[in-house]
Tab-separated table of C-alpha atoms and ligand atoms in Angstrom:
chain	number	residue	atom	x	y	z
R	1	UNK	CA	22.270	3.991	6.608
R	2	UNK	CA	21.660	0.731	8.435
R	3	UNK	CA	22.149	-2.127	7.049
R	4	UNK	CA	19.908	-4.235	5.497
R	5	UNK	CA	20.470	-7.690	7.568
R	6	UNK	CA	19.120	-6.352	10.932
R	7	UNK	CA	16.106	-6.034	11.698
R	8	UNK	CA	14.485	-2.492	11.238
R	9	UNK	CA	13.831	-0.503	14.122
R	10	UNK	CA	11.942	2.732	15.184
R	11	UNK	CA	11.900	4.979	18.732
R	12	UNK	CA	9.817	7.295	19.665
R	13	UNK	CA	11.895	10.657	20.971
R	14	UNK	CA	10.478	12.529	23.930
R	15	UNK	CA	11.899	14.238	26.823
R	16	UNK	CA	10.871	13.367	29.335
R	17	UNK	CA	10.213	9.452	28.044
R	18	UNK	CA	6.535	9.511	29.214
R	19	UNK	CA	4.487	6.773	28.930
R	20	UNK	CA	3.740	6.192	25.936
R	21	UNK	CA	0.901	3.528	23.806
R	22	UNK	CA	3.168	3.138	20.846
R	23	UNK	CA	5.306	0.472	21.338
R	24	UNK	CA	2.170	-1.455	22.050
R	25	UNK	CA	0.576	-0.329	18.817
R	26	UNK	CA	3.706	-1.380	16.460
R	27	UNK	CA	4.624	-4.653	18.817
R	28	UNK	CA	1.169	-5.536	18.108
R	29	UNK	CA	1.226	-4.837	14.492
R	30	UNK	CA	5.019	-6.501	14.297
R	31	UNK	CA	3.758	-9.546	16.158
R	32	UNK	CA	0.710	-9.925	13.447
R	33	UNK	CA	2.340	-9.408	10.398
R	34	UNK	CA	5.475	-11.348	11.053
R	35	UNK	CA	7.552	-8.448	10.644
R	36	UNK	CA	11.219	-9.228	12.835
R	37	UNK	CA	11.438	-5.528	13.467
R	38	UNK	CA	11.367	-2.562	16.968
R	39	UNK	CA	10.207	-0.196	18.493
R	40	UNK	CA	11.436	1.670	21.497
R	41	UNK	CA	11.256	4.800	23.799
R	42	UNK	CA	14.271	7.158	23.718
R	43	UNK	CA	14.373	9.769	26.467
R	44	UNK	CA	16.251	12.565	24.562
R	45	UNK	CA	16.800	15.670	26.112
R	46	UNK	CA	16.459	19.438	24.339
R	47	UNK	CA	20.011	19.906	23.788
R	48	UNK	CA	20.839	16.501	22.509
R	49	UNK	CA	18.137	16.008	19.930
R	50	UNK	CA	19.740	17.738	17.023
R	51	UNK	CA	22.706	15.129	17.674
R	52	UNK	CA	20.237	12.429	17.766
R	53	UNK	CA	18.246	12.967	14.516
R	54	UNK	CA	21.471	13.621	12.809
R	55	UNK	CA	22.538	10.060	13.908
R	56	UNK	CA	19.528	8.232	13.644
R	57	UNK	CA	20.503	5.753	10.779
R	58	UNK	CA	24.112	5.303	12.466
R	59	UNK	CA	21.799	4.303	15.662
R	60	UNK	CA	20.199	1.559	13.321
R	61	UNK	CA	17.144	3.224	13.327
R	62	UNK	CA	14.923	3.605	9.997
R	63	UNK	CA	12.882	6.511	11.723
R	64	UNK	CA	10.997	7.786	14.861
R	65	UNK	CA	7.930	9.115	16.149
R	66	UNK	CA	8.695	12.477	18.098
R	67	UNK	CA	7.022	13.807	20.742
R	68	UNK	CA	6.999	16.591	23.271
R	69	UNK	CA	8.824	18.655	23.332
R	70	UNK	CA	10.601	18.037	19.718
R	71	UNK	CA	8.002	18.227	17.555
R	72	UNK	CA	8.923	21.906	16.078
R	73	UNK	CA	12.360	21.109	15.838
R	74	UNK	CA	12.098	17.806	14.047
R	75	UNK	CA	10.003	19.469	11.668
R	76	UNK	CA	13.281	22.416	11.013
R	77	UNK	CA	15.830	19.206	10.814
R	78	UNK	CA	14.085	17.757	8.292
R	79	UNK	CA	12.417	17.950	4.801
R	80	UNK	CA	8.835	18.512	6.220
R	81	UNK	CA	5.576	17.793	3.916
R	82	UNK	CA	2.652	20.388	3.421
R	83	UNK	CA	0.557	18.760	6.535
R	84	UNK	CA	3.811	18.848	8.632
R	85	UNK	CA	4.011	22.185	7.386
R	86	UNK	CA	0.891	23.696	8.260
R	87	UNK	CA	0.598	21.846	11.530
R	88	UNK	CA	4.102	23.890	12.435
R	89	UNK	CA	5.052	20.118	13.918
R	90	UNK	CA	5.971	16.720	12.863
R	91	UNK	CA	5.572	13.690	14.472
R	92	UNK	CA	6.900	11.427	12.176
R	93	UNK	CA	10.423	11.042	10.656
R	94	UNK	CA	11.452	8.579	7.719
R	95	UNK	CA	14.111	8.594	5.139
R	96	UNK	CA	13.153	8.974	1.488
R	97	UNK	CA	16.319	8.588	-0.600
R	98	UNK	CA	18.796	9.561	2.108
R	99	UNK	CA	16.829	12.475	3.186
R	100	UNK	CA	15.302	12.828	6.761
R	101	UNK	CA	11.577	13.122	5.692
R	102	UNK	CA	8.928	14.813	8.034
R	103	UNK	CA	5.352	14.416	8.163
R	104	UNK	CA	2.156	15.115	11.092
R	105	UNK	CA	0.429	12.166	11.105
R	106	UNK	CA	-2.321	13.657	13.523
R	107	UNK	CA	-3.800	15.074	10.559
R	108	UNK	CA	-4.967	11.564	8.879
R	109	UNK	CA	-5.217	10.183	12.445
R	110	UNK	CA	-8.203	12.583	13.048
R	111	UNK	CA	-10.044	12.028	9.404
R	112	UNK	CA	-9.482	8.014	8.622
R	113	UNK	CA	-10.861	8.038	12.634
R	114	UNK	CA	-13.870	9.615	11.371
R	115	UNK	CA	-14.207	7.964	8.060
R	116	UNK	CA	-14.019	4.717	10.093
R	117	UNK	CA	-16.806	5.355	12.983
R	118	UNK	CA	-18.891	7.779	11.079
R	119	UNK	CA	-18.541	7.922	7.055
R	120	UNK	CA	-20.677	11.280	5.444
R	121	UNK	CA	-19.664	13.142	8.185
R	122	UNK	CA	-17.646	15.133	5.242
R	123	UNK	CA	-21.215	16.618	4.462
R	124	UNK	CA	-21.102	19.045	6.938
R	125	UNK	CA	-21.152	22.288	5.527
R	126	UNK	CA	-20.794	24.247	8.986
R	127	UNK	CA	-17.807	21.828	11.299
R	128	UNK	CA	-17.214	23.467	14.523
R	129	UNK	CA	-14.084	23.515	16.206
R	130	UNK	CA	-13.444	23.716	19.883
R	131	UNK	CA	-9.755	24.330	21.248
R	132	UNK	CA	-6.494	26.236	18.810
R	133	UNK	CA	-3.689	24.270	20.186
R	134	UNK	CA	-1.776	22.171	18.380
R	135	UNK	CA	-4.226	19.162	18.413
R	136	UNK	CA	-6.674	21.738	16.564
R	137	UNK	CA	-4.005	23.152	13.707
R	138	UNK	CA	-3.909	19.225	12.645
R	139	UNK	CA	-8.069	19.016	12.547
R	140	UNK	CA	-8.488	22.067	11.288
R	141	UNK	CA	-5.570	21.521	7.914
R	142	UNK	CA	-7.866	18.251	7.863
R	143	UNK	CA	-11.028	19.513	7.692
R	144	UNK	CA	-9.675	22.217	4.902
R	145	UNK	CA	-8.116	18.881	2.853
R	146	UNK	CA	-11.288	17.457	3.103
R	147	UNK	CA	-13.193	20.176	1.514
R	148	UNK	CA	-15.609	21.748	4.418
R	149	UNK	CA	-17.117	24.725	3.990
R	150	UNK	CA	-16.862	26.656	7.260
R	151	UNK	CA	-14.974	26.361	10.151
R	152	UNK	CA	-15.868	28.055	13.275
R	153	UNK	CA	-12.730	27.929	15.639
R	154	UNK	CA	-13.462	28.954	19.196
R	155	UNK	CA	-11.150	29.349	21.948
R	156	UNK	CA	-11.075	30.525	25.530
R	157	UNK	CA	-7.995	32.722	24.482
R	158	UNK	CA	-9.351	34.246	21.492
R	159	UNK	CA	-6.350	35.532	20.116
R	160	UNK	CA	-5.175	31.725	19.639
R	161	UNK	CA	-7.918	31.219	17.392
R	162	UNK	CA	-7.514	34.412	15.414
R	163	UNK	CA	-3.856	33.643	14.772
R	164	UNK	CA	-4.805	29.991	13.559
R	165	UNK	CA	-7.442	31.330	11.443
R	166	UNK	CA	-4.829	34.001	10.055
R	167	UNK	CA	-2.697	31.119	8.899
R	168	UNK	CA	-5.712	29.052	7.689
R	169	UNK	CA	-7.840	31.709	5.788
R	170	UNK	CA	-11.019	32.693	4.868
R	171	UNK	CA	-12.712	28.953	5.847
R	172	UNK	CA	-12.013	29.465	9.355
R	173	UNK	CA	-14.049	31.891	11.305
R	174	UNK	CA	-12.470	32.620	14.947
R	175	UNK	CA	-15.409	33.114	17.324
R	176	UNK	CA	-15.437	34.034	21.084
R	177	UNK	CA	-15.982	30.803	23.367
R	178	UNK	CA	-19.903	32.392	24.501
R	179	UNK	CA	-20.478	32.167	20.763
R	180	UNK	CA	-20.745	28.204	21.337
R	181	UNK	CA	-24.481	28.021	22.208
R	182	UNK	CA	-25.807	29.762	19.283
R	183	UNK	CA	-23.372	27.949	16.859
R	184	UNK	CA	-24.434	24.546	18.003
R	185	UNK	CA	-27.478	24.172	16.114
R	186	UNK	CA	-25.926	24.560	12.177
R	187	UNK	CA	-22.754	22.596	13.625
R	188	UNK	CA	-22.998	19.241	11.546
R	189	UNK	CA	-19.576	18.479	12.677
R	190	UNK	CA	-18.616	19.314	16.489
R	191	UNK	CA	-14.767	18.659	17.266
R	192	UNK	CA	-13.433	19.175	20.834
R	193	UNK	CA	-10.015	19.183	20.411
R	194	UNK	CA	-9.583	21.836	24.270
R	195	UNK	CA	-8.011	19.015	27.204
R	196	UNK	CA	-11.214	19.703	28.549
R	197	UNK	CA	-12.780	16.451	29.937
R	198	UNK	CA	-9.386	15.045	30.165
R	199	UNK	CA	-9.173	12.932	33.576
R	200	UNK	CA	-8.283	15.672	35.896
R	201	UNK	CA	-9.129	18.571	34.152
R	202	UNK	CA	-12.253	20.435	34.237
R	203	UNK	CA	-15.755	19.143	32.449
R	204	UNK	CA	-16.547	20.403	29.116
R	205	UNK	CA	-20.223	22.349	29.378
R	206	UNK	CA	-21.857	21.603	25.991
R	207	UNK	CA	-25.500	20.974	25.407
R	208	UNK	CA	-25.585	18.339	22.997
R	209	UNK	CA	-29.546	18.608	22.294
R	210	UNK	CA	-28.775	21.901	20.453
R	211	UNK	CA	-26.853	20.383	17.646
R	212	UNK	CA	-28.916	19.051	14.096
R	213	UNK	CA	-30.221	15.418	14.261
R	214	UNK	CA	-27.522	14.496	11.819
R	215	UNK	CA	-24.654	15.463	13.523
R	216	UNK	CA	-21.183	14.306	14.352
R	217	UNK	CA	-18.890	14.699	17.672
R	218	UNK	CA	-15.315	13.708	17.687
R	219	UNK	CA	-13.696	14.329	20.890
R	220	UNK	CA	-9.789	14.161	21.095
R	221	UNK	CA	-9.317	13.648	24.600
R	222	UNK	CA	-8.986	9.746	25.279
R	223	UNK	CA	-8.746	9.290	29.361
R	224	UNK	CA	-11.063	8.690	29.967
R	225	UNK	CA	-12.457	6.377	26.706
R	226	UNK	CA	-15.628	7.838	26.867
R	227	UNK	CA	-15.758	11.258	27.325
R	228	UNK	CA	-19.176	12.786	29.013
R	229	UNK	CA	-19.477	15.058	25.766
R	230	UNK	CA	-19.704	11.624	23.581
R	231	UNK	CA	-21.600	9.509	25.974
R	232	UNK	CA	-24.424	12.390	25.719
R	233	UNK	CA	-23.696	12.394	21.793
R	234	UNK	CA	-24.560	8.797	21.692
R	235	UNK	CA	-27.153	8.781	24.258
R	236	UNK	CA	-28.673	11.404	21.566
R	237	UNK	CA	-27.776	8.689	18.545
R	238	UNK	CA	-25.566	11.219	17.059
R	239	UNK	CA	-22.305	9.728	15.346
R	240	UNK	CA	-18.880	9.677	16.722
R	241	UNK	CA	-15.161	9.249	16.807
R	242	UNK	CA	-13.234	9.038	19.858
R	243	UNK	CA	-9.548	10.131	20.610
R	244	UNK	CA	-8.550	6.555	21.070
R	245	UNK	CA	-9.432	5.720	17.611
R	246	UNK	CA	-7.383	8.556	15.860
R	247	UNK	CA	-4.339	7.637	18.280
R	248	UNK	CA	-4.635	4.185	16.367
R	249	UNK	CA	-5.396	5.801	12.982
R	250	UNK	CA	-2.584	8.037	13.239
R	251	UNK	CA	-0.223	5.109	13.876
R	252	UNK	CA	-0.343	3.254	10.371
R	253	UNK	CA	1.537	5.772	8.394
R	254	UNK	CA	4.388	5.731	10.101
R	255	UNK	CA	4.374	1.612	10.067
R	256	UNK	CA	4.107	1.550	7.011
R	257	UNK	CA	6.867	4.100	5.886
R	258	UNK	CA	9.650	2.256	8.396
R	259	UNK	CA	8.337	-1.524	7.970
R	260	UNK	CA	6.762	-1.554	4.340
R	261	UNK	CA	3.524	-2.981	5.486
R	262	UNK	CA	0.148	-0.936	5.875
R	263	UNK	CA	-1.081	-2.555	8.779
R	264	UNK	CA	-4.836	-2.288	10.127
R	265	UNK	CA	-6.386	-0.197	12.997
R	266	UNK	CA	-8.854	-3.671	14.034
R	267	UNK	CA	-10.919	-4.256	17.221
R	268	UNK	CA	-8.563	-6.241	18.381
R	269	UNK	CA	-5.486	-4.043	18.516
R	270	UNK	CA	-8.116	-1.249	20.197
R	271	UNK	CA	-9.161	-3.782	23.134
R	272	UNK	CA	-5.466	-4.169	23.462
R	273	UNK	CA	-4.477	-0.555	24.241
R	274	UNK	CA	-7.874	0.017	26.032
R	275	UNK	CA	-6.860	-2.717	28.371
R	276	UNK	CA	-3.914	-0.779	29.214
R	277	UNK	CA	-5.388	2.238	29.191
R	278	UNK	CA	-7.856	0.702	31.964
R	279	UNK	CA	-4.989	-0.729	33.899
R	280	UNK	CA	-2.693	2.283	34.419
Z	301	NAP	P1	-2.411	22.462	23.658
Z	301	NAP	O1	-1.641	22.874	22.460
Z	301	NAP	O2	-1.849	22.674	25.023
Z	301	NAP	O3	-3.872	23.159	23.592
Z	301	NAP	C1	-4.804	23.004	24.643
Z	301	NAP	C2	-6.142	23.598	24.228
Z	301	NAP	O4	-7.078	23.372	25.297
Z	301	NAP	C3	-6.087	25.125	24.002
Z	301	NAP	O5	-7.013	25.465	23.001
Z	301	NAP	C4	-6.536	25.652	25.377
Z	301	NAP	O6	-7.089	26.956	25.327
Z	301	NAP	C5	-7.607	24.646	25.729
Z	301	NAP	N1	-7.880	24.613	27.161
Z	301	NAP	C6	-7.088	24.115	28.135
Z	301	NAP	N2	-7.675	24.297	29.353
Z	301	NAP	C7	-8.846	24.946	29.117
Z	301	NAP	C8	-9.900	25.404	29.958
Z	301	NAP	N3	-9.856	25.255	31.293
Z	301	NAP	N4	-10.975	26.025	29.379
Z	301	NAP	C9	-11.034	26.190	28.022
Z	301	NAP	N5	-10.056	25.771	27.178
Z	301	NAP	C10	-8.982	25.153	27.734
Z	301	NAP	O7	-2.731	20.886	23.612
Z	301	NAP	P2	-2.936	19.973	22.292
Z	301	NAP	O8	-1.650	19.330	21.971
Z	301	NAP	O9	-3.645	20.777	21.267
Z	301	NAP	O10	-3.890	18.815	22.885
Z	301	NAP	C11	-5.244	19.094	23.203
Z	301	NAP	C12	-5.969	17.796	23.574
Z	301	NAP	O11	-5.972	16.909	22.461
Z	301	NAP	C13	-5.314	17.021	24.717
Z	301	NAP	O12	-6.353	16.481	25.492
Z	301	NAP	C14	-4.547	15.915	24.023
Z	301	NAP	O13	-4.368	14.765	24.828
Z	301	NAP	C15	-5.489	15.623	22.856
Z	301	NAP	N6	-4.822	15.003	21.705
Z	301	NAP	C16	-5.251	13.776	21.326
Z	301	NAP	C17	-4.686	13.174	20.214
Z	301	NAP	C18	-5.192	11.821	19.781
Z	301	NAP	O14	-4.520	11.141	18.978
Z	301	NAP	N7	-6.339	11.404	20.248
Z	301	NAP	C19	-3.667	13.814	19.483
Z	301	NAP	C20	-3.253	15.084	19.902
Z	301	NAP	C21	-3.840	15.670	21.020
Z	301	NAP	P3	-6.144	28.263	25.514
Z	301	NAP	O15	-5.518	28.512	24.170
Z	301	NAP	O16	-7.093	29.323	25.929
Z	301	NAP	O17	-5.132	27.912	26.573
């Protein structure tokens, strides 16, 4: 274990080391809380990762963040939790007692996000999901946590959403991606968790004016900041929660396991990253 004179550090393990927001999140968080502590970006490829988790401690590091492509394999070198577990990925590693610990920290990202920008959104009886990727396994264990009723999963490849619904049970309702117009208008939660939007990829087609009055959009995709598919949300005084914000939200826990602070998702830690987010 490391000892306990130098200052803690985490990394974040991808391969390759894209660019990432997350040392600017914890720097920023360090910085405020006076915490003498790291963060940095280790480029870790495939066959070395195994090697590298096993050695984390002896590389003075308290835990990590992981991120493509290691998130399935952190979560079989470790002693995952039940999100971690249902999510089939971690993203999170800490050490409990000696043990490599596991955890998906997606899964709170996308709910305290919500809770935040858009509190009663819980009583939604009908939520419907857009997208069965991995991004959609964490929303959808949330939603399930969180006690909502039905969950209508629909996804271009339809088998993708049957399989996820297989795993999830009888709350989540695959449905073919035509099936989205007519499910619009008893949706009281509307998630797009598909890339679709993304910079660069293609627009998401979704009438907004066929949802209920009292409905909520959260859209995962954060580049750009504000998606078309919220703009017309809010342009139709609908609640919701943007990827950005559950980026942030998803951030704390793992703070707060490796530097024994819970720090704060605050406007001015998200004009921080949205500056950079603007500039690159
Ligand atoms: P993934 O596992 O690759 O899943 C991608 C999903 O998008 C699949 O459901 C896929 O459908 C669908 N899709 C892609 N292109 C499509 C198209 N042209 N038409 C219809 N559906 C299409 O990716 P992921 O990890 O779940 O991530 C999904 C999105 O969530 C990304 O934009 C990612 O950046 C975002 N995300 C954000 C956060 C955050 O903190 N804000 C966290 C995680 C992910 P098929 O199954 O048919 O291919």
């Amino acid at each position: 274990m490391t000892s306990g004179r130098k200052p803690r550090a985490a990394c974040l393990i991808g391969w390759p080391a894209a660019h990432s927001r997350s040392p600017l999140i914890h720097h920023y968080w360090l910085r405020r809380l006076g915490i003498e502590g790291g963060y940095v970006i280790e480029a870790v490829p495939p066959d070395e990762f195994q090697d590298f988790v096993f050695r984390l401690s002896l590389r003075g590091f308290v835990g990590a963040n992981v991120t493509l492509p290691h998130k399935e394999r952190a979560l079989a070198l470790s002693k995952p939790d039940e999100r971690a577990r249902a999510v089939g990925a971690a993203n999170t590693l800490w050490y409990a007692d000696g043990e490599l610990c596991s955890t998906n920290t997606d899964v709170e990202g996308f709910i305290n996000n919500l809770d935040a920008c858009s509190g009663g959104w819980d009583k939604a009886e009908d939520a419907l999901v857009l997208g069965a990727g991995g991004a959609s396994r964490a929303v959808v264990f949330g939603l399930l946590e969180r006690g909502i009723r039905r969950i209508h999963l629909a996804n271009r490849t339809m088998e993708r959403a049957r399989a996820l619904a297989d795993q999830f049970g009888a709350s989540v309702l695959p449905v073919a991606w035509d099936a989205v117009p007519d499910l619009l208008p008893r949706a009281g939660l509307l998630v797009n968790t598909t890339s679709l939007g993304m910079h660069g990829q293609p627009p998401l087609e979704i009438d907004v004016g066929r949802l209920p009055s009292g409905a909520v959009v959260a859209d995962l995709v954060y580049v750009p900041l504000e998606t078309p598919l919220l703009a017309a949300a809010q342009a139709r005084g609908l609640g919701t929660a943007d990827g950005l914000g559950m980026l942030l939200h998803q951030a704390v826990r793992g703070f707060e396991l490796w530097f024994g602070q819970r720090p704060e998702v605050t406007a001015e830690l998200r004009a921080v990253v949205e500056a950079d987010l603007t500039n690159t």
